[in-house]
Amino acid sequence: MKYLLFIGILCCLGLSSGETLTEEFSHDFSSDPYEAGFQYHGLRYDQGLKEEATPPDPPSFEWNEEASALLCTWDSHENNAVFARQLPFWVDETADFEFTFEFELHHIDAHDFHQIAVGFRNLETMNFSRSGSNMGDEDCRLICKDIVEWGYMPAETSESSPRVYPVIATSRGDDFIFNWVMETTTLQTEKRYRVQQSWDSSSRLLETSMFYQENEEWVEMTGEDINTPLELPENRGFQVNALAVSQYKDFADFWDFGTPEDKNTVSGKIFNISYSVDLNKTMIEDWCLYN
């Protein structure tokens, strides 16, 4: 049955069994992203607190046709929310993939832990919390799992400097793979950046590259927090089904620094976003479409 499903997908894409099977998508926000399959919605924190799935209003992410951009406001006191496009299939660590986006930051007011993020995630993991969870407990309702994303933490605190923060959260729940290096990167406002993250299934490495635009040329950035790859252990995995811009509620009362009154806000624009998934390395028996 799965073999027939695989052949059916090939036929729908107009491919023969000898050709490369690649899913590609690109959007530059010159046209309506909702017509391209994006959706804006909240993520609840607990199965018993469905009202907390209400996304922020005014929206954290809003398309501006005149600017040909997605306007973004990441606010540590607002509910979890995503601006996401679902994939037509599941992707796990056996497939190669990458995504790219370009953005500008216009305002940064950050005092403690707060993260802006773009990347792949499992939208069926609805019970999402940054605190209060039992780390590593797959049955905990308050979990972070099945996420492969680029992040940036802009605050300068006694605990850390601003840093680029790529993360893999595995399917185990609250099982994080990240780098925490000494050399960190501070992003500037009113400067255009390009980010590319790529996952290689053979090496099990997540690589990040970043560039900034200067005189209409792209200049590559170097820094440990950018260029240090993440290596996923052999006994860990993930499953994702969407590319998302994520807004995280990041109260600081569970840290030794900061207080719940220390609101963090970051605003900016995303100008384009794209992804490519090479599905040839995914075994036929591992294929699955979601409903």
XYZ file of C-alpha atoms in Angstrom, residues 66-206:
141
model
C 2.829 47.886 0.099
C 6.061 46.794 1.768
C 5.998 43.337 0.115
C 6.903 41.975 3.520
C 5.636 40.102 6.550
C 5.550 42.508 9.488
C 6.723 40.727 12.647
C 6.409 41.621 16.331
C 7.893 39.165 18.817
C 6.582 39.996 22.301
C 7.593 37.989 25.383
C 4.247 38.690 27.103
C 2.029 37.578 24.221
C 0.687 34.065 23.623
C 2.491 31.500 21.495
C 1.658 31.866 17.815
C 2.929 30.770 14.411
C 2.720 32.043 10.859
C 3.115 28.701 9.153
C 2.805 26.833 5.875
C 2.167 23.128 6.220
C 4.118 20.687 4.086
C 2.175 18.086 2.056
C 4.032 15.315 3.891
C 6.052 14.600 7.015
C 9.815 15.155 6.978
C 12.173 13.467 9.419
C 15.923 13.223 9.934
C 16.311 10.757 7.015
C 15.638 13.458 4.385
C 17.906 16.328 3.339
C 16.332 19.775 3.479
C 17.068 23.485 3.761
C 15.284 26.777 4.148
C 16.253 30.397 3.445
C 14.755 33.730 4.410
C 15.681 37.419 4.359
C 14.747 39.903 7.075
C 15.389 43.232 8.772
C 15.037 44.164 12.423
C 13.668 47.643 13.181
C 13.341 47.755 16.968
C 14.893 45.720 19.790
C 13.919 46.138 23.433
C 15.172 42.995 25.200
C 16.292 42.614 28.806
C 16.364 38.866 29.454
C 15.676 35.518 27.780
C 13.626 36.045 24.611
C 13.937 34.351 21.223
C 12.770 35.147 17.720
C 12.610 32.040 15.536
C 12.005 30.714 12.013
C 12.166 27.073 10.974
C 10.501 23.689 10.625
C 8.186 22.352 13.319
C 5.480 19.789 14.069
C 2.171 21.652 14.149
C 0.458 18.698 15.789
C 2.455 19.407 18.969
C -0.011 21.923 20.311
C 0.868 21.791 24.015
C 3.880 24.050 23.983
C 5.443 25.811 26.956
C 8.791 27.436 27.657
C 8.575 26.567 31.346
C 6.876 24.229 33.799
C 7.677 21.098 31.846
C 9.331 17.883 32.978
C 12.477 17.863 30.875
C 12.790 14.712 28.767
C 9.369 13.354 29.775
C 7.627 12.377 26.532
C 4.280 12.191 28.324
C 4.487 15.693 29.787
C 1.775 17.961 28.404
C 4.063 20.996 28.540
C 6.729 20.147 26.000
C 8.935 21.493 23.221
C 9.567 18.861 20.581
C 9.974 18.268 16.837
C 11.493 21.655 16.008
C 14.407 22.507 13.673
C 14.822 26.271 13.690
C 17.053 29.307 13.458
C 16.728 31.625 16.414
C 18.173 34.855 17.714
C 18.284 36.003 21.339
C 18.943 39.766 21.349
C 19.306 40.534 25.073
C 22.551 41.483 26.759
C 22.390 40.078 30.292
C 24.701 38.954 33.055
C 24.122 35.400 31.827
C 24.722 35.793 28.099
C 25.375 38.076 25.150
C 23.158 38.446 22.079
C 23.562 35.317 20.005
C 22.363 33.383 16.975
C 20.698 30.304 18.392
C 20.037 27.331 16.055
C 18.089 24.578 17.809
C 16.887 21.021 17.236
C 14.198 19.852 19.662
C 13.852 16.103 19.159
C 10.752 13.920 19.277
C 11.512 12.975 22.882
C 10.240 16.318 24.146
C 12.407 19.015 25.730
C 15.473 17.191 24.395
C 17.410 20.120 22.937
C 20.420 20.110 20.642
C 21.995 23.585 20.536
C 25.363 25.335 20.581
C 26.391 27.635 23.386
C 29.677 29.162 22.331
C 31.815 32.011 23.601
C 31.931 34.023 20.381
C 28.485 35.474 19.673
C 26.851 37.679 17.069
C 24.925 40.909 17.617
C 22.496 41.756 14.803
C 21.933 45.387 13.860
C 18.679 47.178 13.154
C 17.933 48.508 9.655
C 20.289 45.966 8.067
C 19.096 43.249 5.717
C 20.156 39.698 6.559
C 19.890 36.361 4.790
C 19.742 33.102 6.728
C 20.124 29.587 5.351
C 19.847 26.428 7.399
C 20.480 23.014 5.879
C 20.105 19.521 7.303
C 22.309 16.732 5.937
C 20.917 13.296 6.738
C 24.231 11.503 6.088
C 26.324 13.526 8.526
C 23.311 14.297 10.772
C 24.480 17.917 10.887
C 22.400 21.100 10.878
